[in-house]
Short mmCIF file of C-alpha atoms in Angstrom, two decimals:
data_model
loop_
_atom_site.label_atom_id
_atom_site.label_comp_id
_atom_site.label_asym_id
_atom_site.label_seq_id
_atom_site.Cartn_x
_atom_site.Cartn_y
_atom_site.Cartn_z
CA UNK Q 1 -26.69 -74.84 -22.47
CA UNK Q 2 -25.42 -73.55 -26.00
CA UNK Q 3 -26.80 -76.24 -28.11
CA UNK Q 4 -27.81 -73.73 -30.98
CA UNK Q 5 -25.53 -72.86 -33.86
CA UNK Q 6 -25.98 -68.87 -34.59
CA UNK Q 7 -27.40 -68.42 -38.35
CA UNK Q 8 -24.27 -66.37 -39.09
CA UNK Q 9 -21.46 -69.46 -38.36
CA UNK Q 10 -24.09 -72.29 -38.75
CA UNK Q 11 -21.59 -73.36 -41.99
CA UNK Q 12 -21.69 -76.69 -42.77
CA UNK Q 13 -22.76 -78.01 -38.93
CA UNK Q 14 -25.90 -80.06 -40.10
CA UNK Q 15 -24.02 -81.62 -43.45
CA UNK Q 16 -25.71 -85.82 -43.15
CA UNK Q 17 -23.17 -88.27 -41.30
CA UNK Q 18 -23.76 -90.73 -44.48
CA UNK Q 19 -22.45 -87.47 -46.30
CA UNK Q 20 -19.17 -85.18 -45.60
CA UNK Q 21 -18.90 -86.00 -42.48
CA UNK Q 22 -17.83 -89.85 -42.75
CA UNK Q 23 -16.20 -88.62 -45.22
CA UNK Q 24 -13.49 -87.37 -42.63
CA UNK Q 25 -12.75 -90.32 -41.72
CA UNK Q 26 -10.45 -93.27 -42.68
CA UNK Q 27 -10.55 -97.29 -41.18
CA UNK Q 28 -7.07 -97.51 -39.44
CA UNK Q 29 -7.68 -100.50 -38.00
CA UNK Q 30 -9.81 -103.91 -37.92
CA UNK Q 31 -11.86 -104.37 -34.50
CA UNK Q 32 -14.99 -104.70 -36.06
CA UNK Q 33 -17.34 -101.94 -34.76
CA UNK Q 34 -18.36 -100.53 -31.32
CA UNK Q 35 -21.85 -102.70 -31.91
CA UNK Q 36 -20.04 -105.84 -31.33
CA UNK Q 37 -19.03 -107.35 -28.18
CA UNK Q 38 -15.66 -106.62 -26.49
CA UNK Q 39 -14.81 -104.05 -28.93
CA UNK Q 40 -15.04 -100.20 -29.32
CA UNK Q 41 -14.40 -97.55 -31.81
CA UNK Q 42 -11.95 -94.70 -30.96
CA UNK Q 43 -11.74 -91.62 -33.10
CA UNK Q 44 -8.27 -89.29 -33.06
CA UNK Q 45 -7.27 -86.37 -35.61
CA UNK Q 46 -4.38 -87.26 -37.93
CA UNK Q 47 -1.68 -85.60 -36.24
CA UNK Q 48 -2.00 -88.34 -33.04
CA UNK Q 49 -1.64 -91.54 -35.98
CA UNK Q 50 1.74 -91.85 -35.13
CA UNK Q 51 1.02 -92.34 -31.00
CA UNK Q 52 -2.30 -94.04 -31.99
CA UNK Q 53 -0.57 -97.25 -33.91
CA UNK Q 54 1.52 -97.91 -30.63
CA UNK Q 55 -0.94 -96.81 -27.94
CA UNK Q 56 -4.02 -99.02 -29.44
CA UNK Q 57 -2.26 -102.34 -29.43
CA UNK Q 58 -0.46 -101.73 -26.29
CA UNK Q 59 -4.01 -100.97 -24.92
CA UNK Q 60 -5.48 -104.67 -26.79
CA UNK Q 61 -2.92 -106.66 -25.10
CA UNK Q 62 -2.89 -105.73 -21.94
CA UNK Q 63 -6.71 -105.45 -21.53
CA UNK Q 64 -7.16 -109.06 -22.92
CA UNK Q 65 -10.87 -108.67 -24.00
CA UNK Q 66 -11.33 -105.16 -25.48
CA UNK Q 67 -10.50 -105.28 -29.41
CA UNK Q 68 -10.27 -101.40 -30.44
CA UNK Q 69 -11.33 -100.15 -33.92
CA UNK Q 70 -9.22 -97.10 -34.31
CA UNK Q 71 -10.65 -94.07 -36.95
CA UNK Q 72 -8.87 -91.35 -38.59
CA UNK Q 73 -9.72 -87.31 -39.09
CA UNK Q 74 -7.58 -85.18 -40.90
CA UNK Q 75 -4.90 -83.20 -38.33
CA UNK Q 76 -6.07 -79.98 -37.82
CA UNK Q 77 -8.74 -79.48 -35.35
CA UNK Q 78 -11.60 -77.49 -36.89
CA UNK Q 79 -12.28 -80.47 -39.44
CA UNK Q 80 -12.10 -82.95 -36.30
CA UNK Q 81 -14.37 -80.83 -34.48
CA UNK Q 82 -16.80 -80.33 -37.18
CA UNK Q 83 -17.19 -84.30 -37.43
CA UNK Q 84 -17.45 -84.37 -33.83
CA UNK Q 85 -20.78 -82.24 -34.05
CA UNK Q 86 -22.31 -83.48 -37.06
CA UNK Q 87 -22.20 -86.62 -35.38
CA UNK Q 88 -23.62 -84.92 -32.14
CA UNK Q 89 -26.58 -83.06 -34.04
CA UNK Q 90 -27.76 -86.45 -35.46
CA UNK Q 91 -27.82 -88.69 -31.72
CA UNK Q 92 -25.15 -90.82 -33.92
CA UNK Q 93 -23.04 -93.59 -31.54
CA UNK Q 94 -21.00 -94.61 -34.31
CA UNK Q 95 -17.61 -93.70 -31.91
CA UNK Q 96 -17.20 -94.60 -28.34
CA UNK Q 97 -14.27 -92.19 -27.20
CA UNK Q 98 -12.59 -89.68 -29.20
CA UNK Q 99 -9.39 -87.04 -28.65
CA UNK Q 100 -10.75 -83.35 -27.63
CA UNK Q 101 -8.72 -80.78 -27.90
CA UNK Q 102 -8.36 -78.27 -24.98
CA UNK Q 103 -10.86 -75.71 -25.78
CA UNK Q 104 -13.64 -77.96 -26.03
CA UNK Q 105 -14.59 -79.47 -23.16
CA UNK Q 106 -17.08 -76.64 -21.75
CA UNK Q 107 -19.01 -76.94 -24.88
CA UNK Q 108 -18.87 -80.77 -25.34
CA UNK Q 109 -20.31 -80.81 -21.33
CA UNK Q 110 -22.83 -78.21 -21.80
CA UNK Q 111 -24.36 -79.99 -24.88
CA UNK Q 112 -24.63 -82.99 -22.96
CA UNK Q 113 -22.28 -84.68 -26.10
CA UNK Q 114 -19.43 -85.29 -23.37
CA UNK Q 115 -20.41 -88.20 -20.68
CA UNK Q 116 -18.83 -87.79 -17.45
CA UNK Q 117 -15.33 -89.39 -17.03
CA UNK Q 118 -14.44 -91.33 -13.62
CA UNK Q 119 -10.70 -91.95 -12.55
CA UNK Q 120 -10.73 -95.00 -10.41
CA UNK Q 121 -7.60 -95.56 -10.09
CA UNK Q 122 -6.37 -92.19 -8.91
CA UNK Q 123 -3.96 -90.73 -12.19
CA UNK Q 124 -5.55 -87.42 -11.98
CA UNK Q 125 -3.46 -87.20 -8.50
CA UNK Q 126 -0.46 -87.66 -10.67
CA UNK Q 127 -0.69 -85.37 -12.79
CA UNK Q 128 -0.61 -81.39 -13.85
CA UNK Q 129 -3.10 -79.17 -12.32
CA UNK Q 130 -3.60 -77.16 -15.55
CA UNK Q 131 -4.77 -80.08 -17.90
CA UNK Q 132 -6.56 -81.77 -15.06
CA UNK Q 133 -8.66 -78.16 -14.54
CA UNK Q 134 -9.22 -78.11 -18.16
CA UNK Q 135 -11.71 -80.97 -18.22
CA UNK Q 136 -13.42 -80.17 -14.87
CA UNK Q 137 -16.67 -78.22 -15.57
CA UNK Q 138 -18.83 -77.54 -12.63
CA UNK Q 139 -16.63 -79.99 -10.17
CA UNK Q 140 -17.17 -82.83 -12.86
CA UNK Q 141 -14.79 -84.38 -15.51
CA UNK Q 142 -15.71 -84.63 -18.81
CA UNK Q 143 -12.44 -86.30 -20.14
CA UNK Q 144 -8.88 -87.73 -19.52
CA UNK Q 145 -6.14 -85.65 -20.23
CA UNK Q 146 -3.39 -87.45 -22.39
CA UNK Q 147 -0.89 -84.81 -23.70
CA UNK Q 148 -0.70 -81.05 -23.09
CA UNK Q 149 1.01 -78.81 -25.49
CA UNK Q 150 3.19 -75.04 -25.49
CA UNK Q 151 4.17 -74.04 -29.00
CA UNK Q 152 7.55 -73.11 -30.10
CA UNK Q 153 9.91 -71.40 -31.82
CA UNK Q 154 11.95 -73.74 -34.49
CA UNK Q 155 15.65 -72.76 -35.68
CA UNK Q 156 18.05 -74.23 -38.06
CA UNK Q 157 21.07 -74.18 -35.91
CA UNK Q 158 23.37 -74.86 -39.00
CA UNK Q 159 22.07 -72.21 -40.88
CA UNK Q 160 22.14 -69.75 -38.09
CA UNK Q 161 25.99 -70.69 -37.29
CA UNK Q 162 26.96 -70.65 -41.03
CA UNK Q 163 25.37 -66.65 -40.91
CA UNK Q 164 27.19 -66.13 -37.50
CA UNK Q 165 24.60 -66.19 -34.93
CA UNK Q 166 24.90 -68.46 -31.94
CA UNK Q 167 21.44 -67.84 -30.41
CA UNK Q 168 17.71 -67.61 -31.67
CA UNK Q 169 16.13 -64.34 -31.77
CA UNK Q 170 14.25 -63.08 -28.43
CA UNK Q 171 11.99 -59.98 -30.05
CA UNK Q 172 9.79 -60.44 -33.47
CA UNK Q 173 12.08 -57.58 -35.16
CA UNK Q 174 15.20 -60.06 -34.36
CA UNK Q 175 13.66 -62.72 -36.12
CA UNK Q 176 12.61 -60.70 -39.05
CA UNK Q 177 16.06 -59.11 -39.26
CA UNK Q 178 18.06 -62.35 -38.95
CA UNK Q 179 15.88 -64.22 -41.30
CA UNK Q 180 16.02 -61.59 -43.89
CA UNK Q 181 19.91 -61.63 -43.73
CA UNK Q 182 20.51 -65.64 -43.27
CA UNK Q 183 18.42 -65.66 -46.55
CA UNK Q 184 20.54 -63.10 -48.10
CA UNK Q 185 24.00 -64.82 -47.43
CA UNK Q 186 22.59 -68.36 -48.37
CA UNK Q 187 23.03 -69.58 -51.75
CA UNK Q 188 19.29 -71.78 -51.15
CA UNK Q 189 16.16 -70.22 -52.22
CA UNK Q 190 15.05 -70.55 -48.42
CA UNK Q 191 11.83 -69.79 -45.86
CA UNK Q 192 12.21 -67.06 -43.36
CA UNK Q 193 9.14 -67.76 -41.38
CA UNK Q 194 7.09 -70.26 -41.47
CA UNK Q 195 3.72 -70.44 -39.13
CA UNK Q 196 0.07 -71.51 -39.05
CA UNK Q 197 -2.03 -69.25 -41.56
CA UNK Q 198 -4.80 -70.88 -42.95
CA UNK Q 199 -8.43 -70.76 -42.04
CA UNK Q 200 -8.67 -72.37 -39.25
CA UNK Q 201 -7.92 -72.75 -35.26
CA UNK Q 202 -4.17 -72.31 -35.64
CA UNK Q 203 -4.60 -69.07 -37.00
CA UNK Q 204 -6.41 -67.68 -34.52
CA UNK Q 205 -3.60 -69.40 -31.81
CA UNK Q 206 -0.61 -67.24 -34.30
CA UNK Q 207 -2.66 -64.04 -33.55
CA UNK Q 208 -2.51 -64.51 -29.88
CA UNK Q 209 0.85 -65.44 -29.51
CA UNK Q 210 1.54 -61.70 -31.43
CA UNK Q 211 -1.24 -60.21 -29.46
CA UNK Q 212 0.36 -61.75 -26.17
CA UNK Q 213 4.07 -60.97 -26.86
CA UNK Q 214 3.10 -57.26 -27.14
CA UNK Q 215 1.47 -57.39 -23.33
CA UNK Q 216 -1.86 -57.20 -24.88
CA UNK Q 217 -5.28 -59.16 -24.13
CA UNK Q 218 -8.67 -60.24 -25.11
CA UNK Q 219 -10.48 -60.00 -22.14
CA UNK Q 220 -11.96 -56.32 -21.25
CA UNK Q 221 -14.86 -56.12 -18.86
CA UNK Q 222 -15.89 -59.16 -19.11
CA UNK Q 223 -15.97 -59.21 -22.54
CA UNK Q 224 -14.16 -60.61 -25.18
CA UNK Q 225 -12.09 -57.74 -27.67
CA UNK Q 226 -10.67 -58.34 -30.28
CA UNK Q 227 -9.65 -54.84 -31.83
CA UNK Q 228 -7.77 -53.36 -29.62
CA UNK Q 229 -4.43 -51.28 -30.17
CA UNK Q 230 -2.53 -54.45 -29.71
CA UNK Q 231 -4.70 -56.73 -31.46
CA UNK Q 232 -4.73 -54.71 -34.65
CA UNK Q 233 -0.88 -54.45 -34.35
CA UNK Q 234 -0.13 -57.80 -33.70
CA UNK Q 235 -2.67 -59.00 -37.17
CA UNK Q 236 -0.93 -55.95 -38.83
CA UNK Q 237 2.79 -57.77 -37.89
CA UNK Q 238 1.70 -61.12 -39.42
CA UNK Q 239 0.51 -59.46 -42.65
CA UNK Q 240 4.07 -57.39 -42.08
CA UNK Q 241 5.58 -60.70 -42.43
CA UNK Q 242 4.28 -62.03 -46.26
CA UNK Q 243 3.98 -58.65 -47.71
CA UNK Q 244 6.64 -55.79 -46.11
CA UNK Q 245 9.56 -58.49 -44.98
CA UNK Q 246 9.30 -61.20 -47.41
CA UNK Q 247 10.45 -63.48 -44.95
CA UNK Q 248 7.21 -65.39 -44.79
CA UNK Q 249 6.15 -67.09 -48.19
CA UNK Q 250 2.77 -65.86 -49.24
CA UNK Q 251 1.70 -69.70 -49.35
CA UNK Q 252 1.11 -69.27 -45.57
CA UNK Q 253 -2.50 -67.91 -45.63
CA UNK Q 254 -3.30 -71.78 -46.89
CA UNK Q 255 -1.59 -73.90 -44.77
CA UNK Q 256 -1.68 -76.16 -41.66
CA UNK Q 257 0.20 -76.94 -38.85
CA UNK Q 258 1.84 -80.58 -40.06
CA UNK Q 259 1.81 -79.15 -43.47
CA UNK Q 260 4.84 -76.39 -42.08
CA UNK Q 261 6.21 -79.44 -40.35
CA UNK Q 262 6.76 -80.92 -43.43
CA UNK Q 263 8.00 -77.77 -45.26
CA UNK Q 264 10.55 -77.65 -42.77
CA UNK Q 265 11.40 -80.98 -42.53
CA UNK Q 266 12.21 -80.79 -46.15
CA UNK Q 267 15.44 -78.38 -45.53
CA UNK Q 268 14.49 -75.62 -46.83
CA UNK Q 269 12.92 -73.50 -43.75
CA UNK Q 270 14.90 -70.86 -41.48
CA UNK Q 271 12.32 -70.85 -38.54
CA UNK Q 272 8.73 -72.47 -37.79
CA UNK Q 273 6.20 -71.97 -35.06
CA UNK Q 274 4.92 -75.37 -34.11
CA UNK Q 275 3.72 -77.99 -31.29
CA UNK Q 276 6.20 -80.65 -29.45
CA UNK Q 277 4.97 -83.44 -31.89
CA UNK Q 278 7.61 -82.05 -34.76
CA UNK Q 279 10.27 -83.04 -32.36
CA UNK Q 280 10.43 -86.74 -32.82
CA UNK Q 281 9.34 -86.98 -36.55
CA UNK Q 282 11.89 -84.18 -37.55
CA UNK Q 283 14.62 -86.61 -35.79
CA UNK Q 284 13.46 -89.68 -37.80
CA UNK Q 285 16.08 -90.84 -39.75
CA UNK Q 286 15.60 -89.82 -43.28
CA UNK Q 287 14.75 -86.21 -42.09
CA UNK Q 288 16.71 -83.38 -44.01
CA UNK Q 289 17.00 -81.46 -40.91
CA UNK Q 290 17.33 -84.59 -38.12
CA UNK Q 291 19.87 -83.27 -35.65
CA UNK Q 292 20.09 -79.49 -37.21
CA UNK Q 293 17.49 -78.00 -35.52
CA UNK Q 294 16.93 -77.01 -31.57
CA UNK Q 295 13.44 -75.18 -29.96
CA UNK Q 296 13.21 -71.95 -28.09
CA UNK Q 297 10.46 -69.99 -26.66
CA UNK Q 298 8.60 -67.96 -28.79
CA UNK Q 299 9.87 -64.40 -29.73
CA UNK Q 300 8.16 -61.63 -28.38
CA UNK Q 301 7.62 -57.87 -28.79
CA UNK Q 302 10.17 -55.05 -28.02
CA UNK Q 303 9.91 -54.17 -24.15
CA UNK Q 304 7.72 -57.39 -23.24
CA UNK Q 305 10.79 -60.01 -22.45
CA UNK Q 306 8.27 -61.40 -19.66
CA UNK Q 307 5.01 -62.25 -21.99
CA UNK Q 308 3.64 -64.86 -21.68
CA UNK Q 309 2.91 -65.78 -24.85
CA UNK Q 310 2.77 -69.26 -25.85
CA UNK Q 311 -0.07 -70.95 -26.71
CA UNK Q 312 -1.11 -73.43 -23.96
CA UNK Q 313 -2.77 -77.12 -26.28
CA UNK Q 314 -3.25 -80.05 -25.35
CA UNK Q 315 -5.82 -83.16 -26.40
CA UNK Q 316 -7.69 -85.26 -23.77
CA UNK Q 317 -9.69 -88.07 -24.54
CA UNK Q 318 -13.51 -88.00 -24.14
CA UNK Q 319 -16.78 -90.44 -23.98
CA UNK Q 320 -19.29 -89.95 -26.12
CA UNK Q 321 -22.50 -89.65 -24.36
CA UNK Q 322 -24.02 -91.62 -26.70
CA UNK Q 323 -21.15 -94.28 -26.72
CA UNK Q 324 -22.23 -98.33 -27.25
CA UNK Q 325 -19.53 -99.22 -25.11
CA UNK Q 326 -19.06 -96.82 -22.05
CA UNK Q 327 -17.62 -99.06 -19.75
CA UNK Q 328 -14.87 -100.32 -22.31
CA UNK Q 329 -14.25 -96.61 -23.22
CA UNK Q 330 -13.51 -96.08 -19.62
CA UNK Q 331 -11.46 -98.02 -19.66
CA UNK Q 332 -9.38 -97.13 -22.76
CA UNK Q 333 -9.75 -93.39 -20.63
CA UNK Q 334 -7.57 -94.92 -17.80
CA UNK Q 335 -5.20 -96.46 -19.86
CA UNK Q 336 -3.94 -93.62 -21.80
CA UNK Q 337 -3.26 -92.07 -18.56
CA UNK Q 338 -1.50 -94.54 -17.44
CA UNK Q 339 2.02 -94.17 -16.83
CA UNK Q 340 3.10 -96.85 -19.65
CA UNK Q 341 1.01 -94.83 -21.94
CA UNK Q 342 2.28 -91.60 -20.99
CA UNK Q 343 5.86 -92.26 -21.76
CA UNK Q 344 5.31 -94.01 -24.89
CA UNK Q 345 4.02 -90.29 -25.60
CA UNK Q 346 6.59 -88.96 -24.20
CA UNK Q 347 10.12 -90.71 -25.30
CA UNK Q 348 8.45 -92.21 -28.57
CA UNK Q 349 6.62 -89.17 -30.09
CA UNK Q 350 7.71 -86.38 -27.85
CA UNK Q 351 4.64 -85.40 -26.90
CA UNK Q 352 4.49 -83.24 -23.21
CA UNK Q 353 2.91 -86.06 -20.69
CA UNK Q 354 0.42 -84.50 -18.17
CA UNK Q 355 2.19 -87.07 -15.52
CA UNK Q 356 4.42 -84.88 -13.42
CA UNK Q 357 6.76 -87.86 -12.57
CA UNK Q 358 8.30 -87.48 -16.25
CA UNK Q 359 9.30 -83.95 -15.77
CA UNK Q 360 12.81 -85.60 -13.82
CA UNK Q 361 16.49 -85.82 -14.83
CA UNK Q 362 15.75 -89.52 -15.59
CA UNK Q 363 13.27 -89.02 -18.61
CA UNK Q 364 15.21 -85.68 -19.25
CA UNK Q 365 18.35 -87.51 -20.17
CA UNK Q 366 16.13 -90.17 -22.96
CA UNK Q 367 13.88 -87.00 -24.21
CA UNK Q 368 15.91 -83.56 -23.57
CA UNK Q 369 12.70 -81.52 -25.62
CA UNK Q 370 10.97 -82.46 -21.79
CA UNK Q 371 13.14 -80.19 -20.46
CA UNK Q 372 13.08 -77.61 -22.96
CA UNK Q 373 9.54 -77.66 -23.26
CA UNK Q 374 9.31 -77.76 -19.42
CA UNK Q 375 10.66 -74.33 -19.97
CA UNK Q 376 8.55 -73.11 -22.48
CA UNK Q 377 4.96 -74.12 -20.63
CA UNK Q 378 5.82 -71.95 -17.79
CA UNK Q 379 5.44 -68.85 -20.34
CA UNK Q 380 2.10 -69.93 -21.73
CA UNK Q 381 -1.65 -68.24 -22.02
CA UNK Q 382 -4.92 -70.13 -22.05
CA UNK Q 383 -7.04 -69.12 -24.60
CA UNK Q 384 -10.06 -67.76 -23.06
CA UNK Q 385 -12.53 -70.75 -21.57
CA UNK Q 386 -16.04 -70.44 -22.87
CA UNK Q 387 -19.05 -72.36 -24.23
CA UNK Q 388 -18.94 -69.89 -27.55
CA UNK Q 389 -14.92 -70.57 -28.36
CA UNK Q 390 -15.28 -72.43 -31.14
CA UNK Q 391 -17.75 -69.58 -32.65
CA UNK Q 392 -15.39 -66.81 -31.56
CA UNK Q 393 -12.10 -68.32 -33.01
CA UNK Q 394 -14.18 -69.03 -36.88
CA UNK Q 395 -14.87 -65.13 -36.79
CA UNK Q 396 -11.07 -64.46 -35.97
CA UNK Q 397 -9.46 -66.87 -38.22
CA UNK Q 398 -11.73 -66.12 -41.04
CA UNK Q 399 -11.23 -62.70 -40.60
CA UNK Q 400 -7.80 -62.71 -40.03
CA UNK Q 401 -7.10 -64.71 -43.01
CA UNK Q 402 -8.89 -61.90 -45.07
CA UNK Q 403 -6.01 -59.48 -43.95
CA UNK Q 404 -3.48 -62.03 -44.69
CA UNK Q 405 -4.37 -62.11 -48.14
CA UNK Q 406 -5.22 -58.56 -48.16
CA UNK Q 407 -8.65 -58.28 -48.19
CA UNK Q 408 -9.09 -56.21 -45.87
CA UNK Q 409 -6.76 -53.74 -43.81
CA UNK Q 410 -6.20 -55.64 -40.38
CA UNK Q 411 -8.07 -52.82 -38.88
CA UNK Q 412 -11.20 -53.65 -40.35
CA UNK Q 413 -10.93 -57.35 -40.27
CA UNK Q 414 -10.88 -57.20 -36.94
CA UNK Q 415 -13.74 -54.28 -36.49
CA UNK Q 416 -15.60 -56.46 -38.42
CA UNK Q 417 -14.43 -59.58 -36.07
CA UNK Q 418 -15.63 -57.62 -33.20
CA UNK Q 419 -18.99 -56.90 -34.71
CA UNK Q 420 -19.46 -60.91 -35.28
CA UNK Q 421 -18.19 -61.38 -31.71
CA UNK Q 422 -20.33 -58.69 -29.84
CA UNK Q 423 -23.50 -60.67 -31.67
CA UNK Q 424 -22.41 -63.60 -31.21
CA UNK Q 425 -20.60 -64.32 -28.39
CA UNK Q 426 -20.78 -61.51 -25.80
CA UNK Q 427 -24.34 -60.86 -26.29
CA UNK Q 428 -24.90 -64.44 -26.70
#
């Protein structure tokens, strides 16, 4: 059991729940409370509000006596988590069930913060293997997988045909070449490069996708390594990116996954690295770039065309073990993995569904990214399954946000990431 938070990365774990961490949260919705009867409270990062406002009343009416109290974190994952555990540390039960993201279901089970998850009604059967495996720890499941995710490469297809170029680019030097010449024939101050490169988990996902592409990894006798030849080259090509290219805005080292969704929803953006969910909301109408974009896999290094180097997400809904209404949390488990919720997912907010039936022609013909993305998840990585993730990606990110801002050479940030991690995690 890993129940301990190392002195090093204990941050801001035991901040009060009447303190920062409600502060996380906003009401989205009326219920009145887990504590009274027939109702419980469900808590989902921002980035799911969208699939959230259909999912919860479609949920309410067709379970008749279950009123659901929905509450909001902010999108990106870290802050989520962190509410998650303050929560945890103090024995709170102010949430029932809540969205987990991928990486944390060893940790949530080995705390004991993750109560085991029953499928009665068989969807598991139906569905992936890979998210399914994802929530099994020791034979038992410790949440209900809901979406599963790949990310992607982003293209303006208008501004690529108005340069001349009728395909993405396949290796990271294409990309850096084409953007650096579409932005030299345009008459727009534009983007070259947009991608995740703030403090936080979706940094530590950009570095593996470079470290991946380039046929490198992170596991080494057993161990987790972070500074290898490809590692440092692959933080050394992001930093490449802002401060040798210029294709990459320096902005980047600050900012978040929806927050380059919105950058390039704006118009202004050559290419983006980001998750299925920018599909449907960058085709609402309204959007400057509805209908003049397409997805591809992501680029990858010179002499690695068969990497495998997308990120494999994905959320899954959990029960807290400390939950006032188990049963009716359960039940709100099933549901969303139902096939009525899945393609609301699916065809509404083109999210990947973790049912296999809607990977067909038939759902491929009302959501084509299905198919594209169907693609794309057959050339993804896990990230690397262990009690200790969350601890190991805060000593990447942190560190390789230092390089991105160039405080330190990528080489030592990630000498000194390995230091963290050989304390921290291998030894742990």
């Amino acid at each position: 059991m890993t129940d301990k938070v190392s002195g090093k990365r204990r941050r801001t774990f035991m901040k009060t729940v009447a303190g920062s961490s409600l502060a996380l949260l906003a009401g989205c919705g009326g219920g009145g409370g887990s504590s009274d009867d027939g109702s419980l409270t469900y808590v989902y990062p921002g980035y799911f509000s969208e699939d959230a406002s259909d999912l919860v009343p479609m949920f309410e009416k067709q379970s008749d006596s279950i009123s659901v109290e929905s509450q909001q974190t902010p999108s990106d994952a870290s802050s989520t988590r962190e509410y998650y555990v303050n929560q945890f540390i103090s024995g709170a039960s102010s949430f029932d069930v809540g969205n987990m993201d991928v990486i944390w279901p060893a940790e949530f089970a080995g705390n004991g913060w993750a109560a085991e998850v029953s499928d009665p009604e068989g969807h598991t059967d139906n569905m992936l293997p890979t998210p399914v495996d994802s929530v099994t720890v020791d034979g038992t499941m410790y949440g209900m997988p809901i979406h599963t995710d790949a990310n992607a490469l982003y293209y303006r297809t208008d501004l690529l045909e108005d340069a001349g170029y009728d395909s993405p680019p396949e290796t990271y030097m294409e990309l850096v070449n084409m953007a650096q010449d579409i932005k030299q024939q345009s008459d727009q101050d534009l983007n070259g490069y947009i991608w995740q490169g703030g403090s936080n988990e979706g940094l530590t996902i950009m570095w593996l996708n470079w470290l991946w592409g380039m046929g490198g990894s992170i596991r080494q006798d057993g161990n987790l390594v972070v500074n290898s030849e490809e590692g440092i080259a692959a933080l050394q090509h992001a930093v490449d990116l802002i401060h040798e290219y210029n294709v990459t805005p320096e902005s980047i080292p600050a900012s978040s996954t929806d927050q380059n969704r919105q950058t390039f929803q704006q118009g202004n953006t050559i290419f983006m690295r980001n998750w299925p969910y920018a599909v449907a909301l960058m085709n609402e109408d309204g959007s400057a770039v509805k209908d003049k974009f397409e997805v591809a896999p992501m680029p990858k290094a010179e002499g690695h065309p068969d990497a495998n180097n997308s990120c494999l997400g994905g959320w899954n809904l959990f029960i807290n073990a400390n939950a006032n209404k188990p049963e009716a949390a359960q039940q709100f488990a099933n549901y969303m993995a139902s096939m009525e919720a899945q393609k609301n997912m699916a065809l509404e907010h083109s999210r990947l569904p973790v049912r296999k039936e809607l990977y067909s022609d038939e759902y491929y013909e009302q959501a084509p990214h299905l198919e594209t993305f169907a693609n794309i998840v057959d050339q993804t990585s896990a990230r690397p399954a262990t009690p200790n993730y969350s601890t190991f990606s805060e000593i990447v990110y942190t560190n390789c946000n230092a390089a991105l801002v160039q405080d330190k050479s990528p080489e030592q940030a990630l000498n000194d990431a390995q230091e963290e991690i050989d304390s921290e995690v291998n030894n742990a």
